[in-house]
Each structure stands twice: as structure tokens, then as C-alpha cells.
Short mmCIF file of C-alpha atoms in Angstrom, two decimals:
data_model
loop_
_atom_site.label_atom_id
_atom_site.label_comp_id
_atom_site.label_asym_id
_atom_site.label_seq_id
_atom_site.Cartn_x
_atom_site.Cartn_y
_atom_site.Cartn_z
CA UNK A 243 3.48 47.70 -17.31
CA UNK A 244 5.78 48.62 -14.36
CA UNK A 245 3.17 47.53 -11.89
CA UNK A 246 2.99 44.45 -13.31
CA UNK A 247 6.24 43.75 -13.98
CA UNK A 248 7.29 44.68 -10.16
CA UNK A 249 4.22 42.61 -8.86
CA UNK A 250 5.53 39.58 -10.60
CA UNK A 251 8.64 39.88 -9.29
CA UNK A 252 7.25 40.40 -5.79
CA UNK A 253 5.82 37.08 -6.31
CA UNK A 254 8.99 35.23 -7.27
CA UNK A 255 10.83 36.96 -4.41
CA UNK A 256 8.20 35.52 -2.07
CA UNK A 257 7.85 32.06 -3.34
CA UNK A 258 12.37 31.65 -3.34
CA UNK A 259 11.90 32.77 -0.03
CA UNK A 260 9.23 30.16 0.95
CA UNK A 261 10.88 27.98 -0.94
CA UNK A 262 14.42 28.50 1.29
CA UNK A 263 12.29 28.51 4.42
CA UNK A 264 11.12 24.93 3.76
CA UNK A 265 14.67 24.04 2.29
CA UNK A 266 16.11 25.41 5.72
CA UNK A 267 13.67 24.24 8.46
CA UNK A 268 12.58 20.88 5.86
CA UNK A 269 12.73 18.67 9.36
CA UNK A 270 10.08 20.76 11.18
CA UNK A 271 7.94 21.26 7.46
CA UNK A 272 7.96 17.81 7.30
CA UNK A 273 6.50 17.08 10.52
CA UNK A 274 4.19 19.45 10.03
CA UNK A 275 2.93 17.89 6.70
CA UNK A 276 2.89 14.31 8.81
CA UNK A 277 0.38 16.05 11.35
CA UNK A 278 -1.61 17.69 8.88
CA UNK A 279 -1.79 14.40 6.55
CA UNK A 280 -2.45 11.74 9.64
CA UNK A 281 -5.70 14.36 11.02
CA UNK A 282 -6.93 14.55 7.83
CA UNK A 283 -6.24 10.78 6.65
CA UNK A 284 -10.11 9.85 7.36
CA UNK A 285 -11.15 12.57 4.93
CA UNK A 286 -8.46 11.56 2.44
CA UNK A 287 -10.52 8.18 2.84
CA UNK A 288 -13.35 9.44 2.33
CA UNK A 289 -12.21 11.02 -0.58
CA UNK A 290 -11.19 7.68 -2.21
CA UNK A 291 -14.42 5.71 -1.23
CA UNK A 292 -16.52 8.30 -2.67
CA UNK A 293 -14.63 9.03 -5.94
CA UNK A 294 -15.20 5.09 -6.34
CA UNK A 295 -18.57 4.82 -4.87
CA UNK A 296 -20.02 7.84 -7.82
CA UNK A 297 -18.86 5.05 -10.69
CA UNK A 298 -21.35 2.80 -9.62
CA UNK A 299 -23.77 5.35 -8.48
CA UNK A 300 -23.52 7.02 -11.80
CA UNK A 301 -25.02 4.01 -13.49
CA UNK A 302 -27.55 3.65 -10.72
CA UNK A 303 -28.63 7.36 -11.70
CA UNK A 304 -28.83 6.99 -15.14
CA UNK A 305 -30.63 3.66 -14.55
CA UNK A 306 -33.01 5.52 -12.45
CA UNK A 307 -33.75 8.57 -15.01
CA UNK A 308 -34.23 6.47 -17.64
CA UNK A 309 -36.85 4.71 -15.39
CA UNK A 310 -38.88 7.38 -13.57
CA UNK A 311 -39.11 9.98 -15.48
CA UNK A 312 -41.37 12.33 -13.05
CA UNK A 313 -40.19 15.27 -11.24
CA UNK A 314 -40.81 14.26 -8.50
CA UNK A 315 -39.32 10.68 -8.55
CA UNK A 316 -36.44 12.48 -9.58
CA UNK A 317 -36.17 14.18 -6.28
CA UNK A 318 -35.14 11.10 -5.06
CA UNK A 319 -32.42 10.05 -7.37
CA UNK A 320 -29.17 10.96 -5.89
CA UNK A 321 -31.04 8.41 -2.61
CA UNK A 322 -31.54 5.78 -4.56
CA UNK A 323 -28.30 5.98 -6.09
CA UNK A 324 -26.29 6.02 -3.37
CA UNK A 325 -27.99 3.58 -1.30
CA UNK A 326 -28.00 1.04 -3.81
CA UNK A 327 -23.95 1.75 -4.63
CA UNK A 328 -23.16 1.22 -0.24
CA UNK A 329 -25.60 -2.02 -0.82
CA UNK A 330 -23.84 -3.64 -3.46
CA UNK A 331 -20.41 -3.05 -2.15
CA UNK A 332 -21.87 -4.48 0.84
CA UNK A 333 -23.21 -7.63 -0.86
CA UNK A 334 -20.57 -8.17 -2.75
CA UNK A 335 -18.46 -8.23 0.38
CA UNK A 336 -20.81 -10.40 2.37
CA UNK A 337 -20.73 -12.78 -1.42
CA UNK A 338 -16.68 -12.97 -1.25
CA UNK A 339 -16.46 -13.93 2.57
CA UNK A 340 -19.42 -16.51 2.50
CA UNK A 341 -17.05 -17.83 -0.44
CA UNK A 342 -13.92 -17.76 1.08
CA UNK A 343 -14.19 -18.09 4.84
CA UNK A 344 -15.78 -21.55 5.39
CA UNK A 345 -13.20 -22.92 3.02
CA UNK A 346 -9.91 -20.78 4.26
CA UNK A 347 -11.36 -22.48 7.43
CA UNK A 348 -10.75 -26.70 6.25
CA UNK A 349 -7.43 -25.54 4.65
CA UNK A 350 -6.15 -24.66 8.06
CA UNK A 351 -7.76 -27.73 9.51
CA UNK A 352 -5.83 -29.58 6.84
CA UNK A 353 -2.36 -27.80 6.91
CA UNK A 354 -3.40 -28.36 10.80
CA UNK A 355 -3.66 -31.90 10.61
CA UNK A 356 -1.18 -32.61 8.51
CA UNK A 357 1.82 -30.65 10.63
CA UNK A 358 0.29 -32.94 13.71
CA UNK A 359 2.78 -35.75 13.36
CA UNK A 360 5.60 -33.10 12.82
CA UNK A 361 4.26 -32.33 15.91
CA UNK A 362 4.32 -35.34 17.68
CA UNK A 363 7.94 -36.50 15.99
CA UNK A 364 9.28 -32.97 17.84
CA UNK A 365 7.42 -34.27 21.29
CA UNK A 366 9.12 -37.82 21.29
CA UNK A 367 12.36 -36.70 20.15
CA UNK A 368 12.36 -33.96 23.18
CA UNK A 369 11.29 -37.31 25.44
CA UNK A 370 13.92 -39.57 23.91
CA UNK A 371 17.02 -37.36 23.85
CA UNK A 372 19.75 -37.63 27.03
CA UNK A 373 21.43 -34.52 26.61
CA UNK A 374 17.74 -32.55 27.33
CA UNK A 375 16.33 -35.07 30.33
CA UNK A 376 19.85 -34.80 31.71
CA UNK A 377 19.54 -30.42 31.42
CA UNK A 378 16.43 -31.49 32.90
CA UNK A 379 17.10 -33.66 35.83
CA UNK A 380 19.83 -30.86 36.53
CA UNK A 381 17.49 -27.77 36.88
CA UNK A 382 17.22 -27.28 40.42
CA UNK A 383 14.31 -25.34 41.69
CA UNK A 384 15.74 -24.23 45.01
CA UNK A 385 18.51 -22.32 43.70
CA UNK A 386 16.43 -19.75 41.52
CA UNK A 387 16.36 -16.10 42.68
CA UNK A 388 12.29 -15.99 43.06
CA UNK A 389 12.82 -12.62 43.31
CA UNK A 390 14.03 -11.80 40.00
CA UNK A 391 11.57 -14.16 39.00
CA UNK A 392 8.66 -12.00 40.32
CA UNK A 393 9.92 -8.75 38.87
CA UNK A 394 10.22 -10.07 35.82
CA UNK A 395 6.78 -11.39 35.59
CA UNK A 396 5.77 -8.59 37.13
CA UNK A 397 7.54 -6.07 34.03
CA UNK A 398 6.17 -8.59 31.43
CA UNK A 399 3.16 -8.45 33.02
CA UNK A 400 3.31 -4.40 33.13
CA UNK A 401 4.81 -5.06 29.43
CA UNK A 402 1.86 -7.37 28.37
CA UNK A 403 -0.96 -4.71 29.46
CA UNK A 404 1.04 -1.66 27.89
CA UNK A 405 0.38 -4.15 24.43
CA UNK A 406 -3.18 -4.73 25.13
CA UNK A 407 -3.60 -1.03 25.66
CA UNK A 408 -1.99 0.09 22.59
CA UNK A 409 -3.74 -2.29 20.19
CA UNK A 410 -7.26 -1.68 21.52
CA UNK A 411 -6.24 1.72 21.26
CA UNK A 412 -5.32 0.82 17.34
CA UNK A 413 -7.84 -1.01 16.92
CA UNK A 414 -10.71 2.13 18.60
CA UNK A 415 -8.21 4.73 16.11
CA UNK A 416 -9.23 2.44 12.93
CA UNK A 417 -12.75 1.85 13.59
CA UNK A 418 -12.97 5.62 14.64
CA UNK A 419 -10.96 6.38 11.02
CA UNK A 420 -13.56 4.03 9.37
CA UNK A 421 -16.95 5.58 10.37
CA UNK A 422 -15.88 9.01 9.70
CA UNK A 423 -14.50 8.07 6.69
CA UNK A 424 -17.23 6.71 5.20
CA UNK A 425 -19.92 9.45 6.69
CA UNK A 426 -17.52 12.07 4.97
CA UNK A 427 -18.13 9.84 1.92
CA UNK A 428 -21.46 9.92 1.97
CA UNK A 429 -21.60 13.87 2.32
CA UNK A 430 -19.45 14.08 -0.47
CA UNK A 431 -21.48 12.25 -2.91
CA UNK A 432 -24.36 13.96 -1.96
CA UNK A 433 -23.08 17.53 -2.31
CA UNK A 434 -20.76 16.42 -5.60
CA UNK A 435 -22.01 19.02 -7.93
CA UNK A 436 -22.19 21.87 -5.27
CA UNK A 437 -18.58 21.26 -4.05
CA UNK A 438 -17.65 21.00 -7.69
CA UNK A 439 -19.33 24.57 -8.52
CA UNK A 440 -17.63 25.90 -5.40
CA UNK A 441 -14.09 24.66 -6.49
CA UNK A 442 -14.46 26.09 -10.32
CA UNK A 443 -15.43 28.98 -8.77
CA UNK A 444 -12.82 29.39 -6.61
CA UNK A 445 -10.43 28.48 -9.33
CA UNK A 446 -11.95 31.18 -12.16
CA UNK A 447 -11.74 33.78 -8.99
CA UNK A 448 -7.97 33.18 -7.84
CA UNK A 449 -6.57 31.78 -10.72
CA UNK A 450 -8.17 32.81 -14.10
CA UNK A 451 -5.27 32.30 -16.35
CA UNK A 452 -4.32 28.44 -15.34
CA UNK A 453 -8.24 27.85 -14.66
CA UNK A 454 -8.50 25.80 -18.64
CA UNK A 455 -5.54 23.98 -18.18
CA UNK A 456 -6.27 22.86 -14.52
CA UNK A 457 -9.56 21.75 -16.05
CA UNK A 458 -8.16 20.08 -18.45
CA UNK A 459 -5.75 17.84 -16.36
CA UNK A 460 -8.31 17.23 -13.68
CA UNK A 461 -10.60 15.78 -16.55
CA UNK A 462 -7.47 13.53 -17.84
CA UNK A 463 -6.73 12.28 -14.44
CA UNK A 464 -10.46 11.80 -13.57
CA UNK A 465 -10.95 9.82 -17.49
CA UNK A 466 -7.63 7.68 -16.63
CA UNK A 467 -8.46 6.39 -13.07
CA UNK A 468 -12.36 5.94 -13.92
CA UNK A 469 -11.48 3.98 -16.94
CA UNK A 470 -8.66 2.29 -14.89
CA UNK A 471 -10.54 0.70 -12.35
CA UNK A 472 -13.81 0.15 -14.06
CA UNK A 473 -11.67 -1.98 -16.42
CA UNK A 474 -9.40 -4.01 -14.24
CA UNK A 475 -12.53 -4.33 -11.72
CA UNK A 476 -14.40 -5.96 -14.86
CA UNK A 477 -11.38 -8.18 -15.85
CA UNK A 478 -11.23 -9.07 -12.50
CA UNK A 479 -14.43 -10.51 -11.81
CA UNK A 480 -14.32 -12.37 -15.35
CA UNK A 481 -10.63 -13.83 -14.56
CA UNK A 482 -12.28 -15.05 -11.14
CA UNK A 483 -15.51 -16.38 -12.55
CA UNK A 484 -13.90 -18.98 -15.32
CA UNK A 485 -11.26 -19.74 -12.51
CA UNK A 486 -14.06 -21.15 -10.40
CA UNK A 487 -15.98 -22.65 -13.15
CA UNK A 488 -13.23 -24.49 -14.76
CA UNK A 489 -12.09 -25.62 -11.26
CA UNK A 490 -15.16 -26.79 -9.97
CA UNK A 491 -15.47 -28.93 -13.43
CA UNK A 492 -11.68 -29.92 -12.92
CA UNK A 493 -13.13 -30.93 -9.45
CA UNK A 494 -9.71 -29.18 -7.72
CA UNK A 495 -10.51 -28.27 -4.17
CA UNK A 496 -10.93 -24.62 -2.35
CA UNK A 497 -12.24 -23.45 -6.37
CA UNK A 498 -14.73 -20.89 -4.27
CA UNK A 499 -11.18 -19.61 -2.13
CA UNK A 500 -8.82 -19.22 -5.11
CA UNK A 501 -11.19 -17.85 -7.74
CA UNK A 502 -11.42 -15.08 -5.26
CA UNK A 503 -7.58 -14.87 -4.70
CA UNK A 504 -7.30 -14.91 -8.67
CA UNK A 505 -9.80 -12.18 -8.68
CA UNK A 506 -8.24 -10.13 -6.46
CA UNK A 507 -4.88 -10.53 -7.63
CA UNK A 508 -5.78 -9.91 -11.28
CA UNK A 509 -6.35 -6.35 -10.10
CA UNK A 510 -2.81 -5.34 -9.59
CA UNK A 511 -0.75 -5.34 -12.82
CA UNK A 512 2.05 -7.56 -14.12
CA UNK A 513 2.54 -9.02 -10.75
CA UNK A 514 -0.73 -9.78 -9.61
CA UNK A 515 -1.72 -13.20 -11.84
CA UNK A 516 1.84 -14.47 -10.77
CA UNK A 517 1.10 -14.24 -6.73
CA UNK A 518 -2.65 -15.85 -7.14
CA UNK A 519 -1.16 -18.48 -9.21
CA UNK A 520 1.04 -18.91 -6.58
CA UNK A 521 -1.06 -18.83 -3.67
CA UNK A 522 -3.51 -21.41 -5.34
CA UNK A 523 -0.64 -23.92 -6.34
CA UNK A 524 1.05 -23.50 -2.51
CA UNK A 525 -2.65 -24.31 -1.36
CA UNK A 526 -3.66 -27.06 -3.70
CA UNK A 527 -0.55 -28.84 -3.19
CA UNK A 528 -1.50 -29.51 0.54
CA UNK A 529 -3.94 -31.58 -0.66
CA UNK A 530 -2.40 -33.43 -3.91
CA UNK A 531 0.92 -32.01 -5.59
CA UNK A 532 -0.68 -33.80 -8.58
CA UNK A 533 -3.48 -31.32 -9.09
CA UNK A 534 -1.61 -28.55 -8.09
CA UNK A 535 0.43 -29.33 -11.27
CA UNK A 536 -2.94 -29.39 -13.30
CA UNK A 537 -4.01 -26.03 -11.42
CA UNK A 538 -0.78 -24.77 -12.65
CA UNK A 539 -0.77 -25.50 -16.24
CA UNK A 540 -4.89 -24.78 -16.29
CA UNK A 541 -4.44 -21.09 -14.50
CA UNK A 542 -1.42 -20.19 -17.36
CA UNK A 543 -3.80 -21.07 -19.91
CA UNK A 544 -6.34 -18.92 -18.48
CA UNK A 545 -4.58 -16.03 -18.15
CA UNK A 546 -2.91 -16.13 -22.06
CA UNK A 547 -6.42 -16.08 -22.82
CA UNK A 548 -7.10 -13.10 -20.08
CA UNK A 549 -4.31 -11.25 -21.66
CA UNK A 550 -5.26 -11.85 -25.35
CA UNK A 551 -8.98 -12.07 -25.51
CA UNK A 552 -10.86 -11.04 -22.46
CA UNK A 553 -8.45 -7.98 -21.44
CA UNK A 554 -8.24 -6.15 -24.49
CA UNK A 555 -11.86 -6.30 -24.79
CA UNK A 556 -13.38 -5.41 -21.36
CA UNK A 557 -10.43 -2.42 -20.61
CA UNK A 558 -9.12 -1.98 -24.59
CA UNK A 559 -7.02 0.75 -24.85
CA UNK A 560 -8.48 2.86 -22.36
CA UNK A 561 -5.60 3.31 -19.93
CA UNK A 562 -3.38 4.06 -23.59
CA UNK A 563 -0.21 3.37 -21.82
CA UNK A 564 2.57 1.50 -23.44
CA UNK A 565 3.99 -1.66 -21.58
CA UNK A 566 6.99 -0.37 -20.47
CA UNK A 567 5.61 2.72 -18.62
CA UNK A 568 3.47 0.09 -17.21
CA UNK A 569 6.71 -1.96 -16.26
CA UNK A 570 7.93 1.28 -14.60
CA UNK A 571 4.89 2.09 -12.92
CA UNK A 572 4.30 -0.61 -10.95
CA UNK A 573 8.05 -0.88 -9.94
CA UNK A 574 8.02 2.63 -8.94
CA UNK A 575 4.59 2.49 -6.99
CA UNK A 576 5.99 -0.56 -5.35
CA UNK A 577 9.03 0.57 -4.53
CA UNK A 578 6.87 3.31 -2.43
CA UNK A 579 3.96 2.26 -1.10
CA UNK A 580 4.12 -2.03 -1.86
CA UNK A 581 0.83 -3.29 -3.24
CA UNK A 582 -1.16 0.03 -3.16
CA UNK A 583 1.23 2.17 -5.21
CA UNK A 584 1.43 -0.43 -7.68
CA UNK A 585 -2.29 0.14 -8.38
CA UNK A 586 -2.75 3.63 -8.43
CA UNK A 587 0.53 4.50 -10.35
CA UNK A 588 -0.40 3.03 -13.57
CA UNK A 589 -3.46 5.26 -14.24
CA UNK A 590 -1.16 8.13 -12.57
CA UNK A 591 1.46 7.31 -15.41
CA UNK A 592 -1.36 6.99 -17.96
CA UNK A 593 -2.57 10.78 -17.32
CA UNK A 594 0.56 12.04 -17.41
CA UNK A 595 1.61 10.31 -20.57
CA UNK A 596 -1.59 11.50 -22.07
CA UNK A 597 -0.63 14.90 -20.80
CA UNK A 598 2.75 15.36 -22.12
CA UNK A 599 2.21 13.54 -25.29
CA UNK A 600 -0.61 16.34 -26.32
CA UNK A 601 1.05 19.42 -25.22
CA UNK A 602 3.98 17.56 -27.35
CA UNK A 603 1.92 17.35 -30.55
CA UNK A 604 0.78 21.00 -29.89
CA UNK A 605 4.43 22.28 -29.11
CA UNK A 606 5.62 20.21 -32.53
CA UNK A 607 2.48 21.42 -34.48
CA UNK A 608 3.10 25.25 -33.46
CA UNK A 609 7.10 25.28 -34.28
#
């Protein structure tokens, strides 16, 4: 009992004092945690495109058990699974830009076209105004200092390449980040249930006490985002699907461009219907402010619909969250990292709520 008792507080002695090191020397910790998180950002990547990559290939696997049932097809399965899940992402990529491009391309001819007589307005008043043609007729090109001149093209020109440099340098750094990324992706779906063994393994080794519980909330967290983004991704593609369809028979232009904005923006909460409304009415009304009105009143009476019918049938009550956590996840997750945190702090809030509310019953139920 002594042993233990002196271990244990051998351990809290060492973690205070790791704790004051990081508390004393935070400055240096933290740029240590910055170095460690930007070389491994292409494996935290990874991570992400695999853990949503294994929902679709999942199905495919199922789909492809149920259909060969051979041993040796089934050699074969985690393949065919993953191949299909990279080839629909793929297509459904290659689906959204045939969609939007050619038509993001006439809007900016249009927007283009129309801002040409601003244009020429600004041209004739320059020509027509005496206090610029006499600045003008005053510059005198003998008394500039060419020399000045020259350095200075010569710095912006120094300044110019320094810019080119740096943003093909960017640019090499993200495509680099990319392919490793989604190589690392690949290796982790193929290895899933391996790596898995090796981490419970690890976790019944080194920490056999907290090894149920740290099952438990990796399970919760796993069960909130799956549901999370299966469901939005679902109510997504619905929300964008009757946007087209009732725009194309409203005959309102761009309906292929802003189904796909009203897709996209349907996948971050509260916010998200408001900016594709937006975005579609600010579009539209380039071309008539009359039918941006009717986009306006036809998208609100789409998404009461989304909210009421379509929503609580495709996602239910899977995230279980109530609305005002949902409120105060997406203004928290904005608040740190914009569009993105928004997005992945809702199903974040809905594990933990899940979380605390059980070991709440259980804490209530035991007293």
C-alpha cells in the first residue's frame, strides 16, 4: 500500500512539475507545438480524408459482401471499396465544376459588361476635367530624377520576383501537402483494422484502468461526427437538388451555379442557408432585381420546408443536440477557426453533451 501510495505521488510530483515547465517556458512550448503541428499537418489531412473516405467505403464493402460472397472475391474487398469511394468523390467533383464553372463564367461576362459604361463614364470624365489635363500639361519630364526612377523599378522589380518566388513556393508546399496527404489516406484505410488493434493494444498495455472509458468516448465521438456529416451531406444534396429543379421550372438564371452554392452552404449550420440565399439573390439581381425578389421569397420557402420536413427526416435526431448548444457551437467554432470550426464544433458539442449527460444520469442514479 506504501508503494503505491508513494508511486502515485511520484506521479503528481512529476506531472506539477511538467506542468510549471510549460507554464514557465509556454513561449518556447508553444513554438514547439507550431513545428510539430505544421510537419505533421499533411498527416493530420490525411487523417480527415480517410476518416471521411471509410463512410462511403463502408457501404461500398457491405455492398460488395453482400454481392460476392466467395473467398476469394473477398480478397479483394477493401480494393474495390476504396477505389470506388476516391472515384465518386472524384466524379462528384468533376459533376459540381462542369455545373458551376461554365456558368460562374457568363456571370462575370455579365457583371463585366455591365460595369463597361461605369467604365467608360470614369474615362471621359478623366478627359473632360481641367483641374487633371492642367496636372497634366504641368508634369514635366525633364525634371524627374531618372535615377531614383531606376532604383525604384529596379527594388519593385527585386520586390516583384521575391512575390513570384514565394507563391510558387506556396503553391509547390500545397500541392506537396496534397499528395502526401492523400497517399497517407490511402494507407490508412487500408491498414484501418490493424492500426486499430495496435492502438487498443497499446491502450489495454499502458493504460488498463481508463482503457473502457477511452473506448467509450472514442465510440461517442466517432457515432456523433459519422452521423453528423452523413446527415448534413444528405440534406445537402436534397436542399441543392429542389433548388435547381424549382429554378430551372421558375426559369431564373445560373439555377446549375446556385443550387450548388445552396448545397454547399446548407452544410454549415444556422448560418449557412442565410449566405447561399444571399449569394444567389446578389447574383440574380445582376440580371433582373425582379426575379431576384422571386428567388428570394422561393429559397425561404424552401428552406421552412428543409427545416421542417426534409431535415428532421434525413439527419432526425442523430446529432441529439439542443438548439442552443448548436447556437453556441457554431459561434464558438467561428469565433476560432471561421467557416471550418463552425462545422466541426457542432458534432464536437454533440459528443460531449452526450458524454456528460450519461455520466450525469449515472452520478444521479448512484447517489
Amino acid at each position: 500500500m506504501k508503494v503505491k501510495i508513494q508511486k502515485n505521488h511520484l506521479s503528481l510530483i512529476i506531472a506539477l512539475f511538467c506542468l510549471y515547465l510549460a507554464v514557465r517556458y509556454w513561449p518556447t512550448v508553444a513554438k514547439l507545438i507550431g513545428s510539430v503541428t505544421h510537419a505533421a499537418m499533411p498527416l493530420l489531412i490525411g487523417g480527415i480524408i480517410a476518416y471521411i473516405v471509410n463512410l462511403l467505403l463502408n457501404q461500398y464493402e457491405h455492398l460488395y459482401s453482400r454481392t460476392f460472397k466467395t473467398k476469394r472475391a473477398q480478397k479483394y474487398r477493401r480494393l474495390f471499396g476504396i477505389v470506388l469511394s476516391y472515384l465518386t468523390i472524384i466524379l462528384i467533383l468533376v459533376i459540381v465544376s462542369s455545373l458551376v464553372i461554365p456558368e460562374l463564367i457568363s456571370c462575370i461576362k455579365l457583371l463585366v459588361a455591365n460595369h463597361g459604361q461605369v467604365v467608360n463614364r470614369f474615362v471621359r470624365f478623366i478627359e473632360h476635367n481641367k483641374d487633371l489635363n492642367t496636372l497634366w500639361n504641368s508634369f514635366d519630364l525633364e525634371k524627374i530624377k531618372w535615377n531614383q526612377v531606376g532604383k525604384y523599378l529596379t527594388t519593385g522589380f527585386g520586390g516583384t520576383f521575391k512575390a513570384i518566388i514565394s507563391t510558387a513556393s506556396s503553391v509547390f508546399s500545397t500541392v506537396a501537402t496534397a499528395v502526401v496527404a492523400l497517399f497517407f489516406s490511402i494507407y490508412l484505410l487500408i491498414y484501418k483494422e490493424t492500426l486499430s488493434r495496435q492502438i487498443k493494444r497499446l491502450i489495454n498495455a499502458y493504460l488498463p484502468r481508463l482503457g473502457k472509458h477511452i473506448f467509450y468516448v472514442t465510440k461517442v465521438f466517432n457515432d456523433s461526427y459519422s452521423s453528423y456529416i452523413v446527415g448534413q451531406c444528405k440534406d445537402a444534396a436534397i436542399l441543392g437538388i429542389f433548388c435547381f429543379i424549382g429554378m430551372s421550372v421558375l426559369r431564373m438564371p445560373y439555377a446549375s451555379m446556385i443550387g450548388v452554392v445552396t448545397a454547399i452552404g446548407a452544410l454549415i449550420p444556422i448560418i449557412g442557408a442565410i449566405l447561399g440565399a444571399g449569394i444567389g439573390v446578389i447574383i440574380i439581381f445582376a440580371v433582373s432585381p425582379i426575379q431576384a425578389g422571386m428567388f428570394l421569397i422561393f429559397i425561404i420557402i424552401l428552406q421552412q420546408l428543409d427545416n421542417r420536413i426534409t431535415y428532421p427526416l434525413v439527419v432526425g435526431k442523430s446529432i441529439g443536440l439542443p438548439s442552443v448548444w448548436v447556437f453556441a457551437a457554431v459561434i464558438i467554432g467561428g469565433g476560432i477557426y471561421g467557416i471550418l470550426g463552425m462545422m466541426f464544433t457542432v458534432p464536437l458539442f454533440a459528443a460531449l453533451y452526450k458524454i456528460i449527460k450519461t455520466d450525469t444520469h449515472k452520478r444521479l442514479a448512484t447517489e
